[in-house]
CSV table of C-alpha atoms and ligand atoms in Angstrom, one decimal:
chain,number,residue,atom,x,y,z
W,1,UNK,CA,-22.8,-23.5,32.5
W,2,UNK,CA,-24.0,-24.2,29.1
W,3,UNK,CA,-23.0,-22.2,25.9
W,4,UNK,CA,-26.3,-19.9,25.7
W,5,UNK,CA,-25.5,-18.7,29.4
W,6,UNK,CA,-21.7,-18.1,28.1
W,7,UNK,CA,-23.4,-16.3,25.2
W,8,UNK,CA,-26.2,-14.3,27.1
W,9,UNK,CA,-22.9,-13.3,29.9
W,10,UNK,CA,-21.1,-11.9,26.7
W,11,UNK,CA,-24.0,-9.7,25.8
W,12,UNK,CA,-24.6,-8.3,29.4
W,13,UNK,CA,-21.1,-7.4,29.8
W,14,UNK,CA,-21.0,-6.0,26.1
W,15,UNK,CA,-24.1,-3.8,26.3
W,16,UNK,CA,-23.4,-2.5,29.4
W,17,UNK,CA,-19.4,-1.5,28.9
W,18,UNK,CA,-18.6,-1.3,25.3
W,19,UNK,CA,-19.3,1.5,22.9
W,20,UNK,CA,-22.0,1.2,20.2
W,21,UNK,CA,-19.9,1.1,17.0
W,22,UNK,CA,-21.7,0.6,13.8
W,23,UNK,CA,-18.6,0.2,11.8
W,24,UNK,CA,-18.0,-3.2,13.8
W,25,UNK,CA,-21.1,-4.0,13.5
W,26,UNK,CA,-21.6,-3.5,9.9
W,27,UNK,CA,-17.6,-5.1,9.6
W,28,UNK,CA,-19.0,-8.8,10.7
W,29,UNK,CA,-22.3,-8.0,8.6
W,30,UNK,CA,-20.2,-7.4,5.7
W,31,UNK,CA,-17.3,-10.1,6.4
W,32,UNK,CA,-20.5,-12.8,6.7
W,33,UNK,CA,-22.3,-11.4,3.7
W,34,UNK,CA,-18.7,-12.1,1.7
W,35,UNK,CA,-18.4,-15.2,3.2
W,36,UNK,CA,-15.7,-15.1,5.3
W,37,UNK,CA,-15.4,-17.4,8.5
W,38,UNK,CA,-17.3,-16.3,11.7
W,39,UNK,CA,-13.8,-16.4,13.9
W,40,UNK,CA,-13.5,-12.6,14.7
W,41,UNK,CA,-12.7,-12.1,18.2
W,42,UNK,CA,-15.6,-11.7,20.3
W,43,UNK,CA,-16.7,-7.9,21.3
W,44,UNK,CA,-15.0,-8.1,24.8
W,45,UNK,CA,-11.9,-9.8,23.7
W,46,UNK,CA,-11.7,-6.7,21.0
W,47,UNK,CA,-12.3,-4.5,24.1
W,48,UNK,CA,-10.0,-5.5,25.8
W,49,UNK,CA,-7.3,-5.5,22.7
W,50,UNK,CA,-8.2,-1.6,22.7
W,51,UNK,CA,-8.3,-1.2,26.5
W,52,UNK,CA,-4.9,-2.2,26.6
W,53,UNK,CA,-3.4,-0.5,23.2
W,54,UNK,CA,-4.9,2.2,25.6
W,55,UNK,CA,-3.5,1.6,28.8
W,56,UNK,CA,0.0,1.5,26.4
W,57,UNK,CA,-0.6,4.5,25.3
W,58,UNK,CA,0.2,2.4,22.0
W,59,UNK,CA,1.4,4.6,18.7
W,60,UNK,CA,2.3,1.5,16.6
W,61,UNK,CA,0.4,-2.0,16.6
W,62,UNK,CA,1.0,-5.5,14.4
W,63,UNK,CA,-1.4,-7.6,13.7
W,64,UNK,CA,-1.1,-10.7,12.1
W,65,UNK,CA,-4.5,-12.2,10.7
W,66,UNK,CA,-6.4,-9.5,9.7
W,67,UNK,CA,-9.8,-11.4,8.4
W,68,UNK,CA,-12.7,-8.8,8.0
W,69,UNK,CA,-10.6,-5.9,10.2
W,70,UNK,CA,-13.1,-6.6,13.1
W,71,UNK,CA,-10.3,-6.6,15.3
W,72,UNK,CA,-8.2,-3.8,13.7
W,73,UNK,CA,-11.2,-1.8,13.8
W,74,UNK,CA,-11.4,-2.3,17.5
W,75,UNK,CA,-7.8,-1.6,18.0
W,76,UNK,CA,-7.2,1.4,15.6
W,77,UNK,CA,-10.0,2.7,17.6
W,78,UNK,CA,-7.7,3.1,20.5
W,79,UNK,CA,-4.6,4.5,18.5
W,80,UNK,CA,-3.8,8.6,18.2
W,81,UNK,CA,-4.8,10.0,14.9
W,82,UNK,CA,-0.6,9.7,14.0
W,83,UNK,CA,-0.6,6.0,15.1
W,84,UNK,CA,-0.4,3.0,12.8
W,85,UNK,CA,-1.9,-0.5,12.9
W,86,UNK,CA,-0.2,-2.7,10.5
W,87,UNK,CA,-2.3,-5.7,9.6
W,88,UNK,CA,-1.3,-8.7,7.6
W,89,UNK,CA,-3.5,-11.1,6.0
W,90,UNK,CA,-2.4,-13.9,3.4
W,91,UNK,CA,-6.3,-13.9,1.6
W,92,UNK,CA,-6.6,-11.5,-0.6
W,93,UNK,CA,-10.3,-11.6,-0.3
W,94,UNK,CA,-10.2,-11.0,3.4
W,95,UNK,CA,-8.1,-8.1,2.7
W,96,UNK,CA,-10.0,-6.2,0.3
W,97,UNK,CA,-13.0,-6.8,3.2
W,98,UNK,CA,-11.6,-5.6,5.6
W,99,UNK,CA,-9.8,-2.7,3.8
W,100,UNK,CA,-13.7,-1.4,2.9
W,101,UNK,CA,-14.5,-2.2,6.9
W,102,UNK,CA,-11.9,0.2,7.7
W,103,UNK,CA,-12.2,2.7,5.8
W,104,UNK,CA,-15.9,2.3,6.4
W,105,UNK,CA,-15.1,3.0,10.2
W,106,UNK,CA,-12.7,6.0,9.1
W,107,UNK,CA,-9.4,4.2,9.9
W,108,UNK,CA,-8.0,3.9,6.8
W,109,UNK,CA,-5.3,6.4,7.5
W,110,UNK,CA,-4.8,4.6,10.5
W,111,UNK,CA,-4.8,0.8,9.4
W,112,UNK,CA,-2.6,-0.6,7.1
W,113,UNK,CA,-3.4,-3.9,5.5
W,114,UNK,CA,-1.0,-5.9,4.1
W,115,UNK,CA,-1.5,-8.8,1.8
W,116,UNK,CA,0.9,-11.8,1.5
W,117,UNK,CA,2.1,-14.5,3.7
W,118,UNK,CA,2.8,-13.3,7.2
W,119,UNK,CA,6.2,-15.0,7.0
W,120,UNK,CA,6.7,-13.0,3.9
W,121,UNK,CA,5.7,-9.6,5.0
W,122,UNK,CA,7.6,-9.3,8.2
W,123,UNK,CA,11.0,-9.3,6.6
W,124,UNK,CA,10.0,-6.4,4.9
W,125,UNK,CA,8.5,-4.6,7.8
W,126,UNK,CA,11.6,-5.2,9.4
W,127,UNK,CA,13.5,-3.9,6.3
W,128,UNK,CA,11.6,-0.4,6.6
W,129,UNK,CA,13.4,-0.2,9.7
W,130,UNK,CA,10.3,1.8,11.7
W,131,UNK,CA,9.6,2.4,15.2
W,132,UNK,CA,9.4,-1.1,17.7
W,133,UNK,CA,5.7,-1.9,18.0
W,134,UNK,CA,4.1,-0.8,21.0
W,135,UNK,CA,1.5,-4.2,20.6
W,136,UNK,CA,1.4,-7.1,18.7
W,137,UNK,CA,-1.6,-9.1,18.3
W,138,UNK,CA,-0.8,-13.0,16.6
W,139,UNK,CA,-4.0,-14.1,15.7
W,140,UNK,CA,-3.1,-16.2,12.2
W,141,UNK,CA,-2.6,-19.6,11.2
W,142,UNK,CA,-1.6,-21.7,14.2
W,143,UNK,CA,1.1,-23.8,13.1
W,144,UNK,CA,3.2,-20.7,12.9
W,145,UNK,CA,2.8,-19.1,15.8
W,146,UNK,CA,6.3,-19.9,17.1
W,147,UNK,CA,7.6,-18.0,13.9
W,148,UNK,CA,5.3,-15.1,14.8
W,149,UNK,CA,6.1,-14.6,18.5
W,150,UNK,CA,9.9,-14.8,17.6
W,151,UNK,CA,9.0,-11.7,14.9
W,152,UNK,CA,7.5,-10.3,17.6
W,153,UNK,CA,10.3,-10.0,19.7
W,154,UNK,CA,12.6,-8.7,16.8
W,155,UNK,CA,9.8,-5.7,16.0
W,156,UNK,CA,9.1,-4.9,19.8
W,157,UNK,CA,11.0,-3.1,22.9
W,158,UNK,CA,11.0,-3.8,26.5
W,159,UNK,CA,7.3,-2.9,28.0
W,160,UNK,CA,5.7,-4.1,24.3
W,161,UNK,CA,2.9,-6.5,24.9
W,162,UNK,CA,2.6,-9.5,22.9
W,163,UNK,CA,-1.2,-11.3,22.4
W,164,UNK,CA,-1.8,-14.3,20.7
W,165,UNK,CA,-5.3,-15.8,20.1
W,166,UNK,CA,-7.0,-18.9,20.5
W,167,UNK,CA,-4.7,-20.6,23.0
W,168,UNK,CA,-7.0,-22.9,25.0
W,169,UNK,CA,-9.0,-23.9,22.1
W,170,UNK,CA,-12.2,-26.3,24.3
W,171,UNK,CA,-9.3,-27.5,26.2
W,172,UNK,CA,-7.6,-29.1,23.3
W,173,UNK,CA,-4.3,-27.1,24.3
W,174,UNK,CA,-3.9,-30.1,26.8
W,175,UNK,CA,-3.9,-32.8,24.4
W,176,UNK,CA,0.3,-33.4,24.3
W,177,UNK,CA,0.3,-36.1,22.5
W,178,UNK,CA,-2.0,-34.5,19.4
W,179,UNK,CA,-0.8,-34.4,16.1
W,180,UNK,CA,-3.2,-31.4,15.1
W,181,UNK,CA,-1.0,-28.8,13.4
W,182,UNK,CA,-2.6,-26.4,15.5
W,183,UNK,CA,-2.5,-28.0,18.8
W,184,UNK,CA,1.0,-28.7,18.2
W,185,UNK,CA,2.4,-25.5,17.1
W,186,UNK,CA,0.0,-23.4,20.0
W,187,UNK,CA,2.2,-26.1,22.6
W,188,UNK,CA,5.4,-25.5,20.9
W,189,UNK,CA,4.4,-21.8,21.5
W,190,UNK,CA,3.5,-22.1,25.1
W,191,UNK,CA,7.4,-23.8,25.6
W,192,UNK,CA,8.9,-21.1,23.8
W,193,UNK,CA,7.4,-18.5,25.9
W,194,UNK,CA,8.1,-20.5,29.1
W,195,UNK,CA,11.6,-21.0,27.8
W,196,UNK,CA,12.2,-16.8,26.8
W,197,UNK,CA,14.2,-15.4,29.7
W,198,UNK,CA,13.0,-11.6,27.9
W,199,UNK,CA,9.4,-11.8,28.7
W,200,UNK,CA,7.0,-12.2,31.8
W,201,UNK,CA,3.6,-14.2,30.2
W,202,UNK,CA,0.1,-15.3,31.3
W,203,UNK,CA,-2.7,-16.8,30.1
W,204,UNK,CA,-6.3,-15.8,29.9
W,205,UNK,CA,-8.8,-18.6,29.4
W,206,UNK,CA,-12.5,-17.3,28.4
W,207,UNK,CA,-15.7,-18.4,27.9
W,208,UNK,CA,-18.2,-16.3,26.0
W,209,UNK,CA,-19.8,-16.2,22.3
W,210,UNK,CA,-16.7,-17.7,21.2
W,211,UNK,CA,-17.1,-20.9,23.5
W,212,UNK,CA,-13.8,-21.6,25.4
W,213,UNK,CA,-10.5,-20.5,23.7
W,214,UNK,CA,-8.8,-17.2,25.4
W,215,UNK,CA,-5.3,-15.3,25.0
W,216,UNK,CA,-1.9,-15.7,25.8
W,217,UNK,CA,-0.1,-12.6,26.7
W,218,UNK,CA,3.8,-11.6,26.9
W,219,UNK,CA,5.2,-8.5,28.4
W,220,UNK,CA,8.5,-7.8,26.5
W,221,UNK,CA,11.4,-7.4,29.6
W,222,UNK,CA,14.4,-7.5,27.4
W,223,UNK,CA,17.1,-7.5,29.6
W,224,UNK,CA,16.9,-11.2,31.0
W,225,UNK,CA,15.8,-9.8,34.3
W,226,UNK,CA,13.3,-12.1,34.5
W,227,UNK,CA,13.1,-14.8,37.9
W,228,UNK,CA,12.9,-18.6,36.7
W,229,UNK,CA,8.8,-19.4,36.3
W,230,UNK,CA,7.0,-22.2,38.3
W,231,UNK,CA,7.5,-19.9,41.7
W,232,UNK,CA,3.1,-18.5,41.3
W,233,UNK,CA,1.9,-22.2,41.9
W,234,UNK,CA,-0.7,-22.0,44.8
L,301,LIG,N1,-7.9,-10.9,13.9
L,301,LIG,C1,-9.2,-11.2,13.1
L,301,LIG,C2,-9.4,-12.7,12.9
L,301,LIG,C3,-8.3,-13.3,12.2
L,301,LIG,S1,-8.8,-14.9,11.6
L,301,LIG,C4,-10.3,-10.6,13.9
L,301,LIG,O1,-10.4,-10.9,15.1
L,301,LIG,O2,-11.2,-9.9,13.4
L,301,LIG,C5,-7.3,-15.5,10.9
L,301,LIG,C6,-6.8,-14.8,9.6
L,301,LIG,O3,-5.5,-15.1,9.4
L,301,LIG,C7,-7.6,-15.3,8.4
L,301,LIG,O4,-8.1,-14.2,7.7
L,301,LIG,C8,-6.6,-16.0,7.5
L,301,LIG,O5,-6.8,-15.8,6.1
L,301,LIG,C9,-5.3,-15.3,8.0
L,301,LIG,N2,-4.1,-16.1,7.7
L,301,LIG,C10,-3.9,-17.4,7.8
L,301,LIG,N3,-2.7,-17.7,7.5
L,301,LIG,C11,-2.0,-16.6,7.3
L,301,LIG,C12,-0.6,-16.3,6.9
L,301,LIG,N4,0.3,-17.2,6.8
L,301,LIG,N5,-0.3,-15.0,6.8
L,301,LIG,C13,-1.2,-14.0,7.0
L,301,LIG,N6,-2.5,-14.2,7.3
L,301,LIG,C14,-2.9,-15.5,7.5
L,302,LIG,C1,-10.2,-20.2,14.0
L,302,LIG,C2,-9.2,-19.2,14.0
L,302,LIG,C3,-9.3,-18.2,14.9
L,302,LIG,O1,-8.3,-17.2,14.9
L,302,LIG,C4,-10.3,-18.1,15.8
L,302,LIG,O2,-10.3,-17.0,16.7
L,302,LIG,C5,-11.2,-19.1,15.9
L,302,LIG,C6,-11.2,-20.2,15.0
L,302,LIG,C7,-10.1,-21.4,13.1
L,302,LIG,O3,-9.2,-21.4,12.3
L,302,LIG,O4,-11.0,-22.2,13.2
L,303,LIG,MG1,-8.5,-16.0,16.6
């Protein structure tokens, strides 16, 4: 399989079963017109963040790495009109982008982007001591990802789900003995998880306009419930 059929099965499967949404469209023609990078998740990967925000029933979503609001458009698609994404994004550039994207897509009541340091912004989400999130979506810088997921936990309750992007990265996820930031801190992340009696994971390795990469994805247990991991081998 070569990347043009990977790209031409994306399409299929995206014309056929997603919605036409001009905002989204007009978000990446907008985030590439201000020259931000082309690493949005792909249009299945954002419909499947709102298919399950969805199947959640999801009121209150995180995101960290907000980039053009491609995804946040995608997800605050799926939210009630009371819900609340909140989206963090260290660029302010990217954030004033993506604020015009949203409220371009009428979301702007519903999305809230942040600008700082995600390390930075999460204490003071936790300060205004809101609601757990229902879904949190870690799509940032890679090196940090441990710090994220253990945020995650704090801000979420048992049944939360817990997404991060970008975990198989062309296979590079294997390379243990890398010194890439990124490899490193997406491993460190995958030991965590394997290591945190309070949630049940998997992984979901793609291919499609994005190449190969796909999503790692926590259920939040929270009561240490959980039976010891390695018992699924077949
Ligand atoms: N979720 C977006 C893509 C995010 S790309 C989408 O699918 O549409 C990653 C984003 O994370 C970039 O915009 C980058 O500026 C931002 N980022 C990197 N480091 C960060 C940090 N420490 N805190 C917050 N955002 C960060
Ligand atoms: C990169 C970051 C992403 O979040 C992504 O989905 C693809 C690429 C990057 O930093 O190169
Ligand atoms: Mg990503």
């Amino acid at each position: 399989m070569s990347q043009d059929q990977w790209t031409a099965v994306e399409r299929y499967f995206s014309d056929q079963l997603l919605p036409s949404d001009p905002a989204l469209v007009a978000a990446l023609e907008s985030s590439a017109a201000a020259g931000l990078p082309a690493i949005s998740v792909s249009p299945l990967q954002g419909g499947l963040l709102h298919l399950l925000a969805r199947a959640l029933g999801a009121r209150r979503v995180l995101e960290i790495g907000t980039l053009g609001g491609y995804s946040a458009i995608w997800i605050g698609r799926a939210l009630p009109p009371d819900g609340r994404l909140i989206t963090l994004e260290a660029d302010p550039k990217h954030a004033e982008v993506a604020r015009a994207n949203v409220a371009r897509a009428g979301l702007d009541r519903i999305v809230d982007v942040r600008v700082g340091g995600a390390l930075d912004t999460l204490p003071r989400i936790e300060a205004e001591g809101g609601d757990p999130f229902d879904l949190v979506f870690i799509d940032a810088d890679k090196p940090s990802n441990c710090d994220y997921f253990r945020w995650a936990l704090k801000l979420t309750r048992p049944g939360s789900l817990i997404l991060v992007d970008n975990v198989v990265r062309d296979g590079t996820v294997l390379e243990s003995s890398s010194d890439n930031p990124s490899i490193v801190g997406t491993r460190r992340l995958i030991g965590l998880i394997h290591a945190e009696p309070r949630v049940r994971a998997t992984a979901l390795p793609m291919v499609g306009l994005k190449g190969y990469d796909g999503l790692a994805i926590a259920v939040v247990m929270g009561d240490g419930s959980v039976p010891p991991r390695g018992g699924a081998r077949r």
